[in-house]
């Protein structure tokens, strides 16, 4: 499979704070990739930076290639063309994202006119098709609704329909279900998965919920304090996590089955991006820490099976026992 | 029931719906005929989607809202009205823990002052005793004296939730109502706070109503679960009985909607439609418009919450009642 998007050595700094540090990441055509991390890990900033959505005062370096086209430093005009058409993004708060004073139909028609040069009538017909695609019932009527007249789940569907309007090659979904009820979350995840398969679109799903990632993605990256600490195929990653942070995230997740036990929680301490100048950023919270960890920042090393891990003790790390 | 700390029967609460000047006056039935009993030291998990009335029920149980119908008994005495002095005295024995710890804390008071506030309000101990008690409470939730000197915004989200919990425990309450206490926290921090709740249960035997939409968290903490839908309890029982063999189709959908990492994806019951609007209540069983197994009876006859089996299981579903002892998950 060909790489659709390649990020090389991407760094993002807000003044002294290095929010993202030398990230390498690839998204192949038609692939669903997960980005896992807690708040402050840099998982959203990576994408805002890559797509030129951060203010000019923010220092960004590295390379972001869409096919063979460099996005970093590309003229604003060019980025406008790419965003919304080749690459689309949906955000967590679907209730406030659409323009409240325009009907949802008007907003999606505008996208179609802008990015696909459609006339009013063709755009209206296409808008209805998109609403059907994201399974909004009674699509014809719903086009006339204002965002406040729709529920949170419906608004998230509208946002997905709008993102799909430009027929993107890549959809970036930043915590698309976090604000929704579990039953609606299940609907939206199913929808994203179906749309991604039907349209052969690549999907980047950003989430702190490992369950959500496991259900949708085939490959995932785990971020901590602005760095990628582990990556690999989702099945392997969750069955045998190599990095202590990935392991602790899995152990921190209660299950509906199995014996009830006290959870193995990571010690307190938000991952302050760029906090530690020396050594592994996770070391202060790590149960497996060695002397070396406080001094040397571990390299992200690859193995033959497509797994990458940044931990000096990765060889000693015991794999999590898989609960059948 | 003997030994019951909290007993609520037939609770109902409606809020007027404000429409336009000429709009027909209507109301939202947030809670509609709910009965709950909670033993000393027991934790009941309350689950449901947004708008199902679980938070309103929590407030009714504490006497923060006056029910339109039904009554609440706390330790064999009828709950006094929220303005009465008797209620204020009772408040020392029952506390509320909110979802948003930053909103629940005063931004200008130090953490230690806020943890000690309930002691001052209820006139417990002198200054020296209070100071010692505050330190003990902070230590209990894993915070140091240094943390006590800080302001809320100087703490992380998980630490703030610990402060809220320490304050709620200050008066050694018999009952804690926790309204989505972990929803706003990161996964790794959630695990710590859940552990803390488990410790507190074991150490003090405090009874809890744990309101959450997260079944995974509820399972860790609750002995029993009540599932709410549109202001009514549709299923109730021992936690693992419910999670492993849900009888009500709604409970089944909730359980199957939980994303799981550890086991291969089973077939899920995906509910059609959105969480219902309490202002637009369907006839018959409230759940029938979204129910995958609805029968003709369901659209015109409201099912009652009836006992099922011997382990205190109750379910409000015509089909479950018809299948009696045979779990719905079987087919």
PDB file of C-alpha atoms in Angstrom, chain A residues 37-39 151 153-154 157 180-187 189-190 193 197 208-212 214-216 238 245 248-270 285 320 322-324, chain B residues 48-51 54 156-159 162 185-192 194-196 198-199 213-217 219-222 240 243-244 250 253-263 265 268-275 290:
ATOM      1  CA  UNK A  37      -2.865   9.662  24.267  1.00  0.00           C
ATOM      2  CA  UNK A  38      -4.077  11.550  27.310  1.00  0.00           C
ATOM      3  CA  UNK A  39      -4.835  15.256  27.420  1.00  0.00           C
ATOM      4  CA  UNK A 151     -29.317  16.268  18.888  1.00  0.00           C
ATOM      5  CA  UNK A 153     -25.452  12.610  17.709  1.00  0.00           C
ATOM      6  CA  UNK A 154     -27.287  14.107  14.707  1.00  0.00           C
ATOM      7  CA  UNK A 157     -23.469  13.044  11.679  1.00  0.00           C
ATOM      8  CA  UNK A 180     -21.755  11.438  23.165  1.00  0.00           C
ATOM      9  CA  UNK A 181     -23.731   8.787  25.002  1.00  0.00           C
ATOM     10  CA  UNK A 182     -22.406   5.222  24.708  1.00  0.00           C
ATOM     11  CA  UNK A 183     -25.288   4.077  22.542  1.00  0.00           C
ATOM     12  CA  UNK A 184     -24.774   6.997  20.150  1.00  0.00           C
ATOM     13  CA  UNK A 185     -21.008   6.491  20.299  1.00  0.00           C
ATOM     14  CA  UNK A 186     -21.526   2.927  19.060  1.00  0.00           C
ATOM     15  CA  UNK A 187     -23.643   4.249  16.162  1.00  0.00           C
ATOM     16  CA  UNK A 189     -18.165   4.393  15.340  1.00  0.00           C
ATOM     17  CA  UNK A 190     -20.066   1.945  13.145  1.00  0.00           C
ATOM     18  CA  UNK A 193     -16.006   2.320   9.974  1.00  0.00           C
ATOM     19  CA  UNK A 197     -14.520   0.991   4.002  1.00  0.00           C
ATOM     20  CA  UNK A 208      -7.956   8.475  24.657  1.00  0.00           C
ATOM     21  CA  UNK A 209     -10.302   5.485  24.717  1.00  0.00           C
ATOM     22  CA  UNK A 210      -8.424   2.336  23.752  1.00  0.00           C
ATOM     23  CA  UNK A 211     -11.688   0.489  23.255  1.00  0.00           C
ATOM     24  CA  UNK A 212     -12.735   2.951  20.567  1.00  0.00           C
ATOM     25  CA  UNK A 214      -9.545  -1.212  19.013  1.00  0.00           C
ATOM     26  CA  UNK A 215     -12.963  -1.252  17.357  1.00  0.00           C
ATOM     27  CA  UNK A 216     -12.105   0.934  14.380  1.00  0.00           C
ATOM     28  CA  UNK A 238      -3.046  -4.373  22.849  1.00  0.00           C
ATOM     29  CA  UNK A 245       2.891   3.453  29.395  1.00  0.00           C
ATOM     30  CA  UNK A 248      -0.498   0.947  32.163  1.00  0.00           C
ATOM     31  CA  UNK A 249      -3.202   2.427  29.930  1.00  0.00           C
ATOM     32  CA  UNK A 250      -4.525  -1.076  29.268  1.00  0.00           C
ATOM     33  CA  UNK A 251      -4.346  -2.047  32.913  1.00  0.00           C
ATOM     34  CA  UNK A 252      -6.172   1.149  33.847  1.00  0.00           C
ATOM     35  CA  UNK A 253      -9.141   0.122  31.741  1.00  0.00           C
ATOM     36  CA  UNK A 254     -11.771  -1.780  33.697  1.00  0.00           C
ATOM     37  CA  UNK A 255     -13.517  -4.624  31.912  1.00  0.00           C
ATOM     38  CA  UNK A 256     -17.079  -5.874  31.997  1.00  0.00           C
ATOM     39  CA  UNK A 257     -15.888  -9.459  32.384  1.00  0.00           C
ATOM     40  CA  UNK A 258     -13.414 -11.332  34.501  1.00  0.00           C
ATOM     41  CA  UNK A 259     -12.747 -11.173  38.207  1.00  0.00           C
ATOM     42  CA  UNK A 260     -13.117  -7.824  39.892  1.00  0.00           C
ATOM     43  CA  UNK A 261      -9.783  -6.476  41.032  1.00  0.00           C
ATOM     44  CA  UNK A 262      -8.149  -3.306  42.131  1.00  0.00           C
ATOM     45  CA  UNK A 263      -6.885  -1.519  39.080  1.00  0.00           C
ATOM     46  CA  UNK A 264      -3.232  -1.121  38.413  1.00  0.00           C
ATOM     47  CA  UNK A 265      -3.194   2.661  38.162  1.00  0.00           C
ATOM     48  CA  UNK A 266      -0.303   4.776  36.948  1.00  0.00           C
ATOM     49  CA  UNK A 267       0.892   7.174  39.587  1.00  0.00           C
ATOM     50  CA  UNK A 268      -0.354  10.739  39.413  1.00  0.00           C
ATOM     51  CA  UNK A 269       1.345  13.308  37.238  1.00  0.00           C
ATOM     52  CA  UNK A 270       0.053  14.783  34.021  1.00  0.00           C
ATOM     53  CA  UNK A 285       5.531   7.663  36.617  1.00  0.00           C
ATOM     54  CA  UNK A 320       0.330  -8.185  29.432  1.00  0.00           C
ATOM     55  CA  UNK A 322      -4.321 -11.587  27.441  1.00  0.00           C
ATOM     56  CA  UNK A 323      -7.660 -12.043  29.100  1.00  0.00           C
ATOM     57  CA  UNK A 324      -9.618 -14.489  26.983  1.00  0.00           C
TER      58      UNK A 324
ATOM     59  CA  UNK B  48     -28.554   5.633  31.612  1.00  0.00           C
ATOM     60  CA  UNK B  49     -28.127   8.048  28.726  1.00  0.00           C
ATOM     61  CA  UNK B  50     -28.136  11.811  29.116  1.00  0.00           C
ATOM     62  CA  UNK B  51     -31.597  13.093  29.923  1.00  0.00           C
ATOM     63  CA  UNK B  54     -30.393   9.973  36.783  1.00  0.00           C
ATOM     64  CA  UNK B 156      -4.459  18.584  38.309  1.00  0.00           C
ATOM     65  CA  UNK B 157      -7.935  17.314  37.473  1.00  0.00           C
ATOM     66  CA  UNK B 158      -7.431  14.082  39.376  1.00  0.00           C
ATOM     67  CA  UNK B 159      -6.129  15.918  42.442  1.00  0.00           C
ATOM     68  CA  UNK B 162      -9.602  14.000  45.398  1.00  0.00           C
ATOM     69  CA  UNK B 185     -10.810  12.586  33.897  1.00  0.00           C
ATOM     70  CA  UNK B 186      -8.199  10.896  31.707  1.00  0.00           C
ATOM     71  CA  UNK B 187      -8.185   7.100  31.590  1.00  0.00           C
ATOM     72  CA  UNK B 188      -5.126   6.602  33.781  1.00  0.00           C
ATOM     73  CA  UNK B 189      -6.422   9.119  36.342  1.00  0.00           C
ATOM     74  CA  UNK B 190      -9.879   7.522  36.290  1.00  0.00           C
ATOM     75  CA  UNK B 191      -8.317   4.266  37.454  1.00  0.00           C
ATOM     76  CA  UNK B 192      -6.739   6.010  40.460  1.00  0.00           C
ATOM     77  CA  UNK B 194     -11.922   4.472  41.112  1.00  0.00           C
ATOM     78  CA  UNK B 195      -9.357   2.771  43.364  1.00  0.00           C
ATOM     79  CA  UNK B 196      -9.814   5.590  45.856  1.00  0.00           C
ATOM     80  CA  UNK B 198     -13.072   1.343  46.439  1.00  0.00           C
ATOM     81  CA  UNK B 199     -10.743   2.062  49.382  1.00  0.00           C
ATOM     82  CA  UNK B 213     -22.909   6.381  32.006  1.00  0.00           C
ATOM     83  CA  UNK B 214     -19.730   4.286  32.104  1.00  0.00           C
ATOM     84  CA  UNK B 215     -20.639   0.674  32.820  1.00  0.00           C
ATOM     85  CA  UNK B 216     -16.980  -0.297  33.146  1.00  0.00           C
ATOM     86  CA  UNK B 217     -16.490   2.118  36.030  1.00  0.00           C
ATOM     87  CA  UNK B 219     -18.903  -2.442  37.718  1.00  0.00           C
ATOM     88  CA  UNK B 220     -15.782  -1.679  39.753  1.00  0.00           C
ATOM     89  CA  UNK B 221     -17.705   0.095  42.462  1.00  0.00           C
ATOM     90  CA  UNK B 222     -21.328  -1.045  42.633  1.00  0.00           C
ATOM     91  CA  UNK B 240     -22.722  -8.946  37.310  1.00  0.00           C
ATOM     92  CA  UNK B 243     -23.942  -7.048  32.949  1.00  0.00           C
ATOM     93  CA  UNK B 244     -23.528 -10.707  32.045  1.00  0.00           C
ATOM     94  CA  UNK B 250     -32.170  -1.465  26.502  1.00  0.00           C
ATOM     95  CA  UNK B 253     -27.865  -2.434  24.005  1.00  0.00           C
ATOM     96  CA  UNK B 254     -26.016  -0.446  26.688  1.00  0.00           C
ATOM     97  CA  UNK B 255     -23.818  -3.414  27.578  1.00  0.00           C
ATOM     98  CA  UNK B 256     -23.019  -4.232  23.962  1.00  0.00           C
ATOM     99  CA  UNK B 257     -22.217  -0.575  23.176  1.00  0.00           C
ATOM    100  CA  UNK B 258     -19.253  -0.613  25.567  1.00  0.00           C
ATOM    101  CA  UNK B 259     -16.076  -0.693  23.489  1.00  0.00           C
ATOM    102  CA  UNK B 260     -13.863  -3.561  24.619  1.00  0.00           C
ATOM    103  CA  UNK B 261     -10.151  -3.932  24.018  1.00  0.00           C
ATOM    104  CA  UNK B 262      -9.599  -7.373  25.405  1.00  0.00           C
ATOM    105  CA  UNK B 263     -12.037  -9.545  23.548  1.00  0.00           C
ATOM    106  CA  UNK B 265     -15.677  -7.831  18.633  1.00  0.00           C
ATOM    107  CA  UNK B 268     -23.421  -5.639  18.792  1.00  0.00           C
ATOM    108  CA  UNK B 269     -26.933  -4.458  19.318  1.00  0.00           C
ATOM    109  CA  UNK B 270     -26.862  -0.988  17.853  1.00  0.00           C
ATOM    110  CA  UNK B 271     -29.809   1.102  18.911  1.00  0.00           C
ATOM    111  CA  UNK B 272     -31.475   3.118  16.226  1.00  0.00           C
ATOM    112  CA  UNK B 273     -32.233   6.751  16.969  1.00  0.00           C
ATOM    113  CA  UNK B 274     -31.147   9.165  19.649  1.00  0.00           C
ATOM    114  CA  UNK B 275     -31.646   9.222  23.375  1.00  0.00           C
ATOM    115  CA  UNK B 290     -35.938   2.187  19.630  1.00  0.00           C
TER     116      UNK B 290
END
